[in-house]
Amino acid sequence: MNNSKFTQSIWQVILASSAGTLIEWYDFYIFGSLSAIISQKFFPPSNPDLAYIATLATFAVGFIVRPFGALVFGRLGDLVGRKYTFLLTLMIMGGSTFAIGLIPSYESIGILAPVIVLVLRLLQGLALGGEYGGAATYVAEHSPHHQRGYYTSFIQTTATLGLFVSLAVILITRTSLSTDAFNSWGWRIPFWLSVVLVIMSYYIRIRLQESPLFLQLKSEGKTSTNPIKESFGKKENLRLVLLALFGAAMGQGVVWYTGQFYALSFLQKTMQVEFVQSNIIIAVALMLGTPFFIYFGKLSDKIGRKKIMMTGMLIAALAYYPIYAGMDRVADLSLKTEDTTKYSIENSISRNDKMQNIEKSIKTRYFTDGAKSRETVTVTDGKSETVKEIIVSKAQLWWLILLVFIQVIFVTMVYGPIAAFLVELFPTRIRYTSMSLPYHIGNGVFGGLLPTVSTLLVTQTHHHLAGLLYPIIIALICFVVGVVGIKGNMINQD
């Protein structure tokens, strides 16, 4: 299996699988990245705050339905094959994303606009629920056992890269158009572009052959006739599904969300770090951390999946509080000394915009550590809105990048090896179905609930670090279950 023909074919498999999965993550994240403008276009304008909340709820629906997509497409993948199933999920995701860019605004079709958006978002979530398991299974079943962690780890980079691509496309589109043009129609371009990316990926994937292990089962007449019943109706396999969820995927889900999305929310909402700086911090940390997905995937081939995943969960649970306390101190104005050699600068701007009287006042304070605080008060027709921001110094910026980068390393430790771990846990005949459900419950439900639960904890306790209790507790529970339940390298020998 080490000849050049195999090497060429495995990289073709990885390229096709990763490209399609990256595009599906791009499609999935585009909605969230443009949620502010989507709320203006597709929801009633009478209550902007409610419209934005409704948009975020619609975005969350895509996470909630992922386990159902895992069941639907997992069953299909175990019945008819991996290749054609993830071709189908690619087309559904791409078609749904393209269609969102075509929906008329709320002003044109009224309540139909948010209803259509919700339906398309449901389709996106279902498609993503079927995509990951198919791609991971397909790559793993083309890989030699001793390199399975390494090869499947390339699939693990696609979520982060998909986020990068979505942000890059939005940024390029925004800077290429005027503000009015982007807000009017230019925001639709990232959705339209999806169809081009999907066609390219479909062309790459359609040329691939079916998984050799699945073809062997099919030729021998050993494929499952009822994958869902066999996966969850048999006590022995159900035990493995529950172990995969509570001993691996659940902890991986919260560590993944904490190291990327919670970190960004904490920077912007809690620390009030300026928007561009906060995004730079996350982007640089992710860029530096992405190669470690592959490193830990490859390392898991040598020392085992369990050791790396459990270590990542334990260190993350123990380190989160001191890391976030350290981040918080950077922007704590009560710990800073104001620079008396520099005077606060206050600017006032008044204008009349579309029959609205707008007055804006900006007050800037300077501190001896190089940081600045900026308070912007905007009064529109008598209604006041205050935005407070912290602009950190260059040294503090790199310190925050380091603290987020450490969290990304935890993410790569638990996420890098997990595709190979889940694939190896289940027999080939029901692998697609069995691995997809615990993965998407762990990520879509336990991980997806992190923002909501953490916000409730902060609200109830009135302590801004209390939100960390959720990922810490879930990671520790998963660590205990994994250490006790996972016996060495649990590999199905079918």
GROMACS .gro file of C-alpha atoms in nm:
model
  494
    1MET     CA    1   0.000   0.000   0.000
    2ASN     CA    2   0.302   0.228   0.003
    3ASN     CA    3   0.354   0.242  -0.374
    4SER     CA    4   0.323   0.566  -0.571
    5LYS     CA    5  -0.016   0.473  -0.713
    6PHE     CA    6  -0.160   0.441  -0.364
    7THR     CA    7   0.006   0.766  -0.253
    8GLN     CA    8  -0.146   0.949  -0.549
    9SER     CA    9  -0.492   0.801  -0.492
   10ILE     CA   10  -0.504   0.876  -0.118
   11TRP     CA   11  -0.414   1.241  -0.179
   12GLN     CA   12  -0.682   1.262  -0.447
   13VAL     CA   13  -0.928   1.122  -0.193
   14ILE     CA   14  -0.815   1.371   0.074
   15LEU     CA   15  -0.829   1.666  -0.168
   16ALA     CA   16  -1.178   1.582  -0.292
   17SER     CA   17  -1.316   1.506   0.055
   18SER     CA   18  -1.153   1.807   0.223
   19ALA     CA   19  -1.247   2.051  -0.054
   20GLY     CA   20  -1.611   1.952  -0.037
   21THR     CA   21  -1.621   1.960   0.342
   22LEU     CA   22  -1.445   2.299   0.349
   23ILE     CA   23  -1.706   2.437   0.107
   24GLU     CA   24  -1.987   2.303   0.323
   25TRP     CA   25  -1.838   2.475   0.628
   26TYR     CA   26  -1.802   2.792   0.418
   27ASP     CA   27  -2.171   2.772   0.331
   28PHE     CA   28  -2.262   2.708   0.693
   29TYR     CA   29  -2.057   2.999   0.832
   30ILE     CA   30  -2.158   3.254   0.565
   31PHE     CA   31  -2.499   3.274   0.727
   32GLY     CA   32  -2.356   3.348   1.071
   33SER     CA   33  -2.099   3.595   0.938
   34LEU     CA   34  -2.372   3.797   0.765
   35SER     CA   35  -2.635   3.754   1.039
   36ALA     CA   36  -2.657   4.128   1.111
   37ILE     CA   37  -2.751   4.219   0.753
   38ILE     CA   38  -2.972   3.908   0.712
   39SER     CA   39  -3.178   4.026   1.010
   40GLN     CA   40  -3.236   4.358   0.830
   41LYS     CA   41  -3.331   4.201   0.497
   42PHE     CA   42  -3.549   3.903   0.589
   43PHE     CA   43  -3.714   3.989   0.922
   44PRO     CA   44  -3.971   4.253   1.027
   45PRO     CA   45  -3.801   4.595   1.061
   46SER     CA   46  -4.028   4.712   1.342
   47ASN     CA   47  -3.806   4.558   1.612
   48PRO     CA   48  -3.438   4.536   1.505
   49ASP     CA   49  -3.326   4.365   1.829
   50LEU     CA   50  -3.592   4.096   1.796
   51ALA     CA   51  -3.505   4.052   1.429
   52TYR     CA   52  -3.140   3.993   1.517
   53ILE     CA   53  -3.230   3.743   1.790
   54ALA     CA   54  -3.457   3.563   1.543
   55THR     CA   55  -3.168   3.550   1.293
   56LEU     CA   56  -2.935   3.400   1.554
   57ALA     CA   57  -3.205   3.147   1.647
   58THR     CA   58  -3.237   3.055   1.279
   59PHE     CA   59  -2.859   3.014   1.266
   60ALA     CA   60  -2.874   2.787   1.574
   61VAL     CA   61  -3.138   2.568   1.408
   62GLY     CA   62  -2.867   2.452   1.169
   63PHE     CA   63  -2.674   2.309   1.464
   64ILE     CA   64  -2.976   2.147   1.628
   65VAL     CA   65  -3.081   1.949   1.320
   66ARG     CA   66  -2.732   1.815   1.250
   67PRO     CA   67  -2.795   1.490   1.444
   68PHE     CA   68  -3.104   1.427   1.231
   69GLY     CA   69  -2.894   1.477   0.919
   70ALA     CA   70  -2.648   1.226   1.064
   71LEU     CA   71  -2.927   0.968   1.090
   72VAL     CA   72  -3.078   1.033   0.746
   73PHE     CA   73  -2.756   1.047   0.546
   74GLY     CA   74  -2.569   0.803   0.769
   75ARG     CA   75  -2.834   0.540   0.691
   76LEU     CA   76  -2.815   0.626   0.320
   77GLY     CA   77  -2.434   0.605   0.326
   78ASP     CA   78  -2.439   0.260   0.483
   79LEU     CA   79  -2.701   0.140   0.234
   80VAL     CA   80  -2.589   0.281  -0.103
   81GLY     CA   81  -2.233   0.401  -0.042
   82ARG     CA   82  -2.018   0.682   0.096
   83LYS     CA   83  -1.935   0.856  -0.232
   84TYR     CA   84  -2.287   0.921  -0.361
   85THR     CA   85  -2.417   1.021  -0.019
   86PHE     CA   86  -2.168   1.299   0.035
   87LEU     CA   87  -2.218   1.409  -0.325
   88LEU     CA   88  -2.584   1.453  -0.231
   89THR     CA   89  -2.506   1.647   0.089
   90LEU     CA   90  -2.274   1.874  -0.110
   91MET     CA   91  -2.549   1.958  -0.361
   92ILE     CA   92  -2.810   2.018  -0.089
   93MET     CA   93  -2.579   2.249   0.107
   94GLY     CA   94  -2.463   2.440  -0.200
   95GLY     CA   95  -2.812   2.470  -0.342
   96SER     CA   96  -2.956   2.596  -0.012
   97THR     CA   97  -2.680   2.855   0.029
   98PHE     CA   98  -2.720   2.980  -0.328
   99ALA     CA   99  -3.097   3.003  -0.278
  100ILE     CA  100  -3.058   3.222   0.033
  101GLY     CA  101  -2.886   3.475  -0.193
  102LEU     CA  102  -3.195   3.479  -0.419
  103ILE     CA  103  -3.469   3.528  -0.158
  104PRO     CA  104  -3.658   3.858  -0.196
  105SER     CA  105  -3.651   4.086   0.108
  106TYR     CA  106  -3.917   4.111   0.379
  107GLU     CA  107  -4.037   4.433   0.216
  108SER     CA  108  -4.115   4.239  -0.104
  109ILE     CA  109  -4.273   3.914   0.017
  110GLY     CA  110  -4.342   3.971   0.387
  111ILE     CA  111  -4.349   3.678   0.629
  112LEU     CA  112  -4.254   3.434   0.351
  113ALA     CA  113  -3.897   3.568   0.364
  114PRO     CA  114  -3.807   3.444   0.717
  115VAL     CA  115  -4.002   3.122   0.658
  116ILE     CA  116  -3.800   3.040   0.344
  117VAL     CA  117  -3.475   3.131   0.522
  118LEU     CA  118  -3.566   2.893   0.806
  119VAL     CA  119  -3.642   2.606   0.565
  120LEU     CA  120  -3.314   2.656   0.379
  121ARG     CA  121  -3.125   2.675   0.709
  122LEU     CA  122  -3.281   2.342   0.810
  123LEU     CA  123  -3.156   2.191   0.485
  124GLN     CA  124  -2.807   2.330   0.550
  125GLY     CA  125  -2.796   2.170   0.894
  126LEU     CA  126  -2.922   1.835   0.763
  127ALA     CA  127  -2.662   1.837   0.484
  128LEU     CA  128  -2.375   1.917   0.721
  129GLY     CA  129  -2.496   1.640   0.951
  130GLY     CA  130  -2.441   1.394   0.668
  131GLU     CA  131  -2.126   1.546   0.518
  132TYR     CA  132  -1.871   1.507   0.796
  133GLY     CA  133  -1.934   1.138   0.865
  134GLY     CA  134  -1.919   1.059   0.494
  135ALA     CA  135  -1.595   1.247   0.433
  136ALA     CA  136  -1.422   1.107   0.744
  137THR     CA  137  -1.536   0.752   0.671
  138TYR     CA  138  -1.438   0.777   0.305
  139VAL     CA  139  -1.085   0.898   0.381
  140ALA     CA  140  -1.037   0.648   0.664
  141GLU     CA  141  -1.147   0.354   0.450
  142HIS     CA  142  -0.886   0.448   0.189
  143SER     CA  143  -0.610   0.483   0.450
  144PRO     CA  144  -0.371   0.220   0.587
  145HIS     CA  145  -0.433   0.159   0.956
  146HIS     CA  146  -0.097   0.293   1.071
  147GLN     CA  147  -0.160   0.632   0.901
  148ARG     CA  148  -0.534   0.670   0.953
  149GLY     CA  149  -0.500   0.944   1.215
  150TYR     CA  150  -0.267   1.142   0.989
  151TYR     CA  151  -0.481   1.123   0.676
  152THR     CA  152  -0.816   1.191   0.848
  153SER     CA  153  -0.668   1.490   1.031
  154PHE     CA  154  -0.680   1.687   0.705
  155ILE     CA  155  -1.060   1.665   0.724
  156GLN     CA  156  -1.036   1.817   1.074
  157THR     CA  157  -0.880   2.138   0.940
  158THR     CA  158  -1.174   2.216   0.712
  159ALA     CA  159  -1.402   2.377   0.975
  160THR     CA  160  -1.137   2.636   1.060
  161LEU     CA  161  -1.042   2.691   0.695
  162GLY     CA  162  -1.409   2.723   0.599
  163LEU     CA  163  -1.446   3.003   0.853
  164PHE     CA  164  -1.138   3.173   0.706
  165VAL     CA  165  -1.270   3.150   0.350
  166SER     CA  166  -1.613   3.285   0.446
  167LEU     CA  167  -1.462   3.586   0.623
  168ALA     CA  168  -1.217   3.647   0.337
  169VAL     CA  169  -1.491   3.643   0.071
  170ILE     CA  170  -1.707   3.881   0.275
  171LEU     CA  171  -1.414   4.116   0.334
  172ILE     CA  172  -1.312   4.120  -0.034
  173THR     CA  173  -1.671   4.180  -0.143
  174ARG     CA  174  -1.720   4.456   0.113
  175THR     CA  175  -1.400   4.642   0.018
  176SER     CA  176  -1.471   4.608  -0.355
  177LEU     CA  177  -1.809   4.781  -0.332
  178SER     CA  178  -1.942   5.098  -0.181
  179THR     CA  179  -2.121   5.070   0.154
  180ASP     CA  180  -2.459   5.139  -0.009
  181ALA     CA  181  -2.402   4.882  -0.286
  182PHE     CA  182  -2.294   4.613  -0.039
  183ASN     CA  183  -2.591   4.675   0.190
  184SER     CA  184  -2.830   4.683  -0.104
  185TRP     CA  185  -2.725   4.375  -0.304
  186GLY     CA  186  -2.352   4.305  -0.262
  187TRP     CA  187  -2.404   4.097   0.053
  188ARG     CA  188  -2.569   3.834  -0.171
  189ILE     CA  189  -2.246   3.771  -0.366
  190PRO     CA  190  -2.088   3.534  -0.105
  191PHE     CA  191  -2.406   3.323  -0.124
  192TRP     CA  192  -2.405   3.322  -0.505
  193LEU     CA  193  -2.036   3.229  -0.514
  194SER     CA  194  -2.124   2.907  -0.335
  195VAL     CA  195  -2.264   2.753  -0.652
  196VAL     CA  196  -1.929   2.798  -0.833
  197LEU     CA  197  -1.739   2.633  -0.548
  198VAL     CA  198  -1.989   2.347  -0.529
  199ILE     CA  199  -1.968   2.276  -0.903
  200MET     CA  200  -1.589   2.261  -0.881
  201SER     CA  201  -1.601   2.027  -0.581
  202TYR     CA  202  -1.870   1.809  -0.741
  203TYR     CA  203  -1.652   1.768  -1.050
  204ILE     CA  204  -1.363   1.654  -0.831
  205ARG     CA  205  -1.575   1.415  -0.623
  206ILE     CA  206  -1.769   1.252  -0.906
  207ARG     CA  207  -1.442   1.119  -1.053
  208LEU     CA  208  -1.362   0.924  -0.735
  209GLN     CA  209  -1.428   0.555  -0.681
  210GLU     CA  210  -1.638   0.416  -0.399
  211SER     CA  211  -1.468   0.317  -0.074
  212PRO     CA  212  -1.286  -0.017  -0.122
  213LEU     CA  213  -1.408  -0.155   0.212
  214PHE     CA  214  -1.770  -0.073   0.126
  215LEU     CA  215  -1.733  -0.226  -0.221
  216GLN     CA  216  -1.597  -0.543  -0.064
  217LEU     CA  217  -1.892  -0.567   0.175
  218LYS     CA  218  -2.134  -0.501  -0.110
  219SER     CA  219  -1.979  -0.767  -0.333
  220GLU     CA  220  -2.003  -1.017  -0.047
  221GLY     CA  221  -2.365  -0.919   0.028
  222LYS     CA  222  -2.276  -0.810   0.381
  223THR     CA  223  -2.399  -0.450   0.378
  224SER     CA  224  -2.653  -0.360   0.644
  225THR     CA  225  -3.022  -0.370   0.551
  226ASN     CA  226  -3.124  -0.151   0.847
  227PRO     CA  227  -2.825   0.058   0.969
  228ILE     CA  228  -3.026   0.262   1.221
  229LYS     CA  229  -3.172  -0.047   1.391
  230GLU     CA  230  -2.837  -0.222   1.386
  231SER     CA  231  -2.655   0.084   1.520
  232PHE     CA  232  -2.888   0.170   1.805
  233GLY     CA  233  -3.103  -0.140   1.851
  234LYS     CA  234  -2.821  -0.377   1.943
  235LYS     CA  235  -2.698  -0.341   2.299
  236GLU     CA  236  -2.329  -0.390   2.218
  237ASN     CA  237  -2.319  -0.126   1.944
  238LEU     CA  238  -2.541   0.116   2.139
  239ARG     CA  239  -2.286   0.100   2.421
  240LEU     CA  240  -2.015   0.207   2.175
  241VAL     CA  241  -2.234   0.492   2.047
  242LEU     CA  242  -2.289   0.619   2.402
  243LEU     CA  243  -1.918   0.581   2.479
  244ALA     CA  244  -1.831   0.778   2.165
  245LEU     CA  245  -2.068   1.056   2.276
  246PHE     CA  246  -1.998   1.082   2.649
  247GLY     CA  247  -1.635   0.969   2.638
  248ALA     CA  248  -1.511   1.172   2.339
  249ALA     CA  249  -1.748   1.383   2.124
  250MET     CA  250  -1.917   1.570   2.410
  251GLY     CA  251  -1.589   1.699   2.554
  252GLN     CA  252  -1.445   1.764   2.209
  253GLY     CA  253  -1.751   1.974   2.124
  254VAL     CA  254  -1.720   2.211   2.421
  255VAL     CA  255  -1.341   2.243   2.388
  256TRP     CA  256  -1.381   2.321   2.017
  257TYR     CA  257  -1.642   2.593   2.079
  258THR     CA  258  -1.460   2.744   2.377
  259GLY     CA  259  -1.128   2.778   2.195
  260GLN     CA  260  -1.278   2.958   1.896
  261PHE     CA  261  -1.628   3.103   1.933
  262TYR     CA  262  -1.642   3.160   2.309
  263ALA     CA  263  -1.298   3.320   2.298
  264LEU     CA  264  -1.417   3.568   2.033
  265SER     CA  265  -1.737   3.643   2.225
  266PHE     CA  266  -1.540   3.697   2.548
  267LEU     CA  267  -1.302   3.938   2.373
  268GLN     CA  268  -1.584   4.141   2.217
  269LYS     CA  269  -1.867   4.127   2.472
  270THR     CA  270  -1.692   4.088   2.808
  271MET     CA  271  -1.355   4.254   2.752
  272GLN     CA  272  -1.496   4.499   2.496
  273VAL     CA  273  -1.185   4.471   2.279
  274GLU     CA  274  -1.227   4.669   1.957
  275PHE     CA  275  -1.390   4.473   1.672
  276VAL     CA  276  -1.098   4.461   1.428
  277GLN     CA  277  -0.843   4.378   1.702
  278SER     CA  278  -1.058   4.098   1.843
  279ASN     CA  279  -1.097   3.938   1.500
  280ILE     CA  280  -0.723   3.970   1.435
  281ILE     CA  281  -0.653   3.791   1.765
  282ILE     CA  282  -0.875   3.496   1.671
  283ALA     CA  283  -0.761   3.483   1.308
  284VAL     CA  284  -0.389   3.479   1.391
  285ALA     CA  285  -0.436   3.222   1.670
  286LEU     CA  286  -0.633   2.994   1.436
  287MET     CA  287  -0.380   3.036   1.156
  288LEU     CA  288  -0.093   2.942   1.389
  289GLY     CA  289  -0.286   2.654   1.542
  290THR     CA  290  -0.426   2.487   1.228
  291PRO     CA  291  -0.112   2.277   1.148
  292PHE     CA  292  -0.143   2.112   1.491
  293PHE     CA  293  -0.460   1.931   1.380
  294ILE     CA  294  -0.236   1.734   1.145
  295TYR     CA  295   0.043   1.702   1.402
  296PHE     CA  296  -0.179   1.545   1.668
  297GLY     CA  297  -0.360   1.331   1.411
  298LYS     CA  298  -0.025   1.188   1.303
  299LEU     CA  299   0.095   1.152   1.662
  300SER     CA  300  -0.219   0.952   1.744
  301ASP     CA  301  -0.103   0.688   1.493
  302LYS     CA  302   0.205   0.636   1.711
  303ILE     CA  303   0.085   0.669   2.072
  304GLY     CA  304  -0.293   0.620   2.039
  305ARG     CA  305  -0.600   0.841   2.005
  306LYS     CA  306  -0.713   0.813   2.367
  307LYS     CA  307  -0.400   0.955   2.529
  308ILE     CA  308  -0.403   1.272   2.319
  309MET     CA  309  -0.778   1.340   2.340
  310MET     CA  310  -0.803   1.279   2.715
  311THR     CA  311  -0.493   1.489   2.783
  312GLY     CA  312  -0.637   1.773   2.579
  313MET     CA  313  -0.969   1.765   2.769
  314LEU     CA  314  -0.803   1.753   3.111
  315ILE     CA  315  -0.552   2.032   3.045
  316ALA     CA  316  -0.827   2.247   2.890
  317ALA     CA  317  -1.054   2.203   3.194
  318LEU     CA  318  -0.771   2.292   3.433
  319ALA     CA  319  -0.637   2.583   3.228
  320TYR     CA  320  -0.951   2.766   3.115
  321TYR     CA  321  -1.005   2.971   3.431
  322PRO     CA  322  -0.648   3.105   3.464
  323ILE     CA  323  -0.631   3.170   3.087
  324TYR     CA  324  -0.951   3.375   3.083
  325ALA     CA  325  -0.859   3.552   3.407
  326GLY     CA  326  -0.532   3.650   3.238
  327MET     CA  327  -0.719   3.772   2.929
  328ASP     CA  328  -0.961   3.970   3.144
  329ARG     CA  329  -0.684   4.156   3.325
  330VAL     CA  330  -0.554   4.297   2.996
  331ALA     CA  331  -0.871   4.505   2.948
  332ASP     CA  332  -0.956   4.576   3.314
  333LEU     CA  333  -0.951   4.957   3.334
  334SER     CA  334  -0.952   4.947   3.716
  335LEU     CA  335  -0.601   4.799   3.700
  336LYS     CA  336  -0.471   5.067   3.462
  337THR     CA  337  -0.321   5.410   3.525
  338GLU     CA  338  -0.441   5.691   3.302
  339ASP     CA  339  -0.164   5.869   3.112
  340THR     CA  340  -0.182   6.229   3.236
  341THR     CA  341   0.060   6.346   2.967
  342LYS     CA  342  -0.209   6.278   2.706
  343TYR     CA  343  -0.543   6.448   2.726
  344SER     CA  344  -0.872   6.278   2.652
  345ILE     CA  345  -0.988   6.363   2.304
  346GLU     CA  346  -1.356   6.424   2.244
  347ASN     CA  347  -1.503   6.462   1.896
  348SER     CA  348  -1.861   6.551   1.808
  349ILE     CA  349  -2.020   6.484   1.470
  350SER     CA  350  -2.370   6.591   1.362
  351ARG     CA  351  -2.546   6.510   1.037
  352ASN     CA  352  -2.888   6.464   0.882
  353ASP     CA  353  -2.922   6.118   0.725
  354LYS     CA  354  -3.246   6.015   0.551
  355MET     CA  355  -3.461   6.251   0.758
  356GLN     CA  356  -3.290   6.140   1.082
  357ASN     CA  357  -3.095   6.376   1.307
  358ILE     CA  358  -2.778   6.195   1.414
  359GLU     CA  359  -2.527   6.323   1.668
  360LYS     CA  360  -2.215   6.126   1.752
  361SER     CA  361  -1.974   6.194   2.037
  362ILE     CA  362  -1.643   6.004   2.069
  363LYS     CA  363  -1.433   6.023   2.387
  364THR     CA  364  -1.088   5.863   2.400
  365ARG     CA  365  -0.877   5.800   2.712
  366TYR     CA  366  -0.509   5.695   2.715
  367PHE     CA  367  -0.329   5.470   2.965
  368THR     CA  368   0.034   5.426   3.061
  369ASP     CA  369   0.048   5.064   2.937
  370GLY     CA  370  -0.030   5.177   2.582
  371ALA     CA  371  -0.398   5.087   2.585
  372LYS     CA  372  -0.681   5.324   2.493
  373SER     CA  373  -1.050   5.326   2.578
  374ARG     CA  374  -1.304   5.474   2.341
  375GLU     CA  375  -1.663   5.561   2.423
  376THR     CA  376  -1.894   5.642   2.132
  377VAL     CA  377  -2.236   5.789   2.206
  378THR     CA  378  -2.475   5.804   1.909
  379VAL     CA  379  -2.802   5.995   1.944
  380THR     CA  380  -3.055   5.928   1.666
  381ASP     CA  381  -3.374   6.134   1.689
  382GLY     CA  382  -3.334   6.155   2.064
  383LYS     CA  383  -3.253   5.785   2.119
  384SER     CA  384  -2.909   5.729   2.268
  385GLU     CA  385  -2.677   5.431   2.210
  386THR     CA  386  -2.339   5.393   2.384
  387VAL     CA  387  -2.057   5.169   2.261
  388LYS     CA  388  -1.747   5.119   2.474
  389GLU     CA  389  -1.429   4.970   2.327
  390ILE     CA  390  -1.077   4.892   2.444
  391ILE     CA  391  -0.788   4.927   2.200
  392VAL     CA  392  -0.499   4.725   2.342
  393SER     CA  393  -0.130   4.792   2.280
  394LYS     CA  394   0.075   4.583   2.035
  395ALA     CA  395   0.238   4.389   2.321
  396GLN     CA  396  -0.102   4.318   2.477
  397LEU     CA  397  -0.236   4.212   2.136
  398TRP     CA  398   0.033   3.946   2.106
  399TRP     CA  399  -0.025   3.835   2.466
  400LEU     CA  400  -0.396   3.780   2.388
  401ILE     CA  401  -0.304   3.596   2.067
  402LEU     CA  402  -0.084   3.365   2.274
  403LEU     CA  403  -0.360   3.294   2.526
  404VAL     CA  404  -0.610   3.215   2.250
  405PHE     CA  405  -0.348   3.011   2.062
  406ILE     CA  406  -0.304   2.791   2.371
  407GLN     CA  407  -0.679   2.725   2.366
  408VAL     CA  408  -0.657   2.637   1.996
  409ILE     CA  409  -0.388   2.380   2.082
  410PHE     CA  410  -0.639   2.216   2.318
  411VAL     CA  411  -0.885   2.213   2.026
  412THR     CA  412  -0.634   2.042   1.798
  413MET     CA  413  -0.554   1.779   2.062
  414VAL     CA  414  -0.916   1.668   2.102
  415TYR     CA  415  -1.028   1.726   1.743
  416GLY     CA  416  -0.725   1.612   1.541
  417PRO     CA  417  -0.750   1.238   1.628
  418ILE     CA  418  -1.128   1.206   1.677
  419ALA     CA  419  -1.223   1.121   1.317
  420ALA     CA  420  -0.991   0.818   1.315
  421PHE     CA  421  -1.109   0.722   1.666
  422LEU     CA  422  -1.478   0.726   1.567
  423VAL     CA  423  -1.422   0.544   1.238
  424GLU     CA  424  -1.224   0.268   1.409
  425LEU     CA  425  -1.481   0.223   1.683
  426PHE     CA  426  -1.757   0.084   1.459
  427PRO     CA  427  -1.785  -0.196   1.201
  428THR     CA  428  -1.778  -0.098   0.834
  429ARG     CA  429  -2.136  -0.206   0.762
  430ILE     CA  430  -2.287   0.055   1.000
  431ARG     CA  431  -1.992   0.293   1.042
  432TYR     CA  432  -2.139   0.598   0.866
  433THR     CA  433  -2.456   0.592   1.079
  434SER     CA  434  -2.294   0.494   1.408
  435MET     CA  435  -2.016   0.755   1.410
  436SER     CA  436  -2.217   1.046   1.270
  437LEU     CA  437  -2.484   1.064   1.540
  438PRO     CA  438  -2.259   1.090   1.851
  439TYR     CA  439  -2.029   1.333   1.669
  440HIS     CA  440  -2.309   1.572   1.577
  441ILE     CA  441  -2.483   1.548   1.915
  442GLY     CA  442  -2.150   1.620   2.084
  443ASN     CA  443  -2.082   1.920   1.860
  444GLY     CA  444  -2.426   2.043   1.760
  445VAL     CA  445  -2.599   2.000   2.098
  446PHE     CA  446  -2.337   2.004   2.376
  447GLY     CA  447  -2.108   2.239   2.184
  448GLY     CA  448  -2.390   2.442   2.033
  449LEU     CA  449  -2.548   2.502   2.375
  450LEU     CA  450  -2.228   2.658   2.510
  451PRO     CA  451  -2.316   3.024   2.427
  452THR     CA  452  -2.665   2.995   2.575
  453VAL     CA  453  -2.570   2.805   2.893
  454SER     CA  454  -2.263   3.020   2.956
  455THR     CA  455  -2.467   3.340   2.917
  456LEU     CA  456  -2.727   3.209   3.164
  457LEU     CA  457  -2.452   3.124   3.415
  458VAL     CA  458  -2.306   3.473   3.390
  459THR     CA  459  -2.651   3.631   3.422
  460GLN     CA  460  -2.746   3.423   3.727
  461THR     CA  461  -2.417   3.456   3.914
  462HIS     CA  462  -2.326   3.810   3.800
  463HIS     CA  463  -1.967   3.690   3.754
  464HIS     CA  464  -1.826   3.726   3.404
  465LEU     CA  465  -1.605   3.415   3.434
  466ALA     CA  466  -1.890   3.189   3.550
  467GLY     CA  467  -1.968   3.092   3.191
  468LEU     CA  468  -1.653   2.877   3.194
  469LEU     CA  469  -1.817   2.634   3.437
  470TYR     CA  470  -2.009   2.470   3.153
  471PRO     CA  471  -1.714   2.369   2.929
  472ILE     CA  472  -1.501   2.281   3.235
  473ILE     CA  473  -1.765   2.047   3.384
  474ILE     CA  474  -1.851   1.883   3.049
  475ALA     CA  475  -1.482   1.833   2.963
  476LEU     CA  476  -1.412   1.676   3.305
  477ILE     CA  477  -1.712   1.442   3.282
  478CYS     CA  478  -1.602   1.336   2.933
  479PHE     CA  479  -1.245   1.285   3.057
  480VAL     CA  480  -1.359   1.052   3.337
  481VAL     CA  481  -1.592   0.853   3.108
  482GLY     CA  482  -1.323   0.829   2.839
  483VAL     CA  483  -1.046   0.721   3.076
  484VAL     CA  484  -1.266   0.450   3.232
  485GLY     CA  485  -1.461   0.339   2.924
  486ILE     CA  486  -1.211   0.358   2.636
  487LYS     CA  487  -0.978   0.062   2.658
  488GLY     CA  488  -0.652   0.152   2.484
  489ASN     CA  489  -0.702   0.172   2.108
  490MET     CA  490  -1.055   0.040   2.060
  491ILE     CA  491  -1.042  -0.076   1.698
  492ASN     CA  492  -1.315  -0.278   1.533
  493GLN     CA  493  -1.147  -0.569   1.359
  494ASP     CA  494  -1.417  -0.647   1.101
   0.00000   0.00000   0.00000
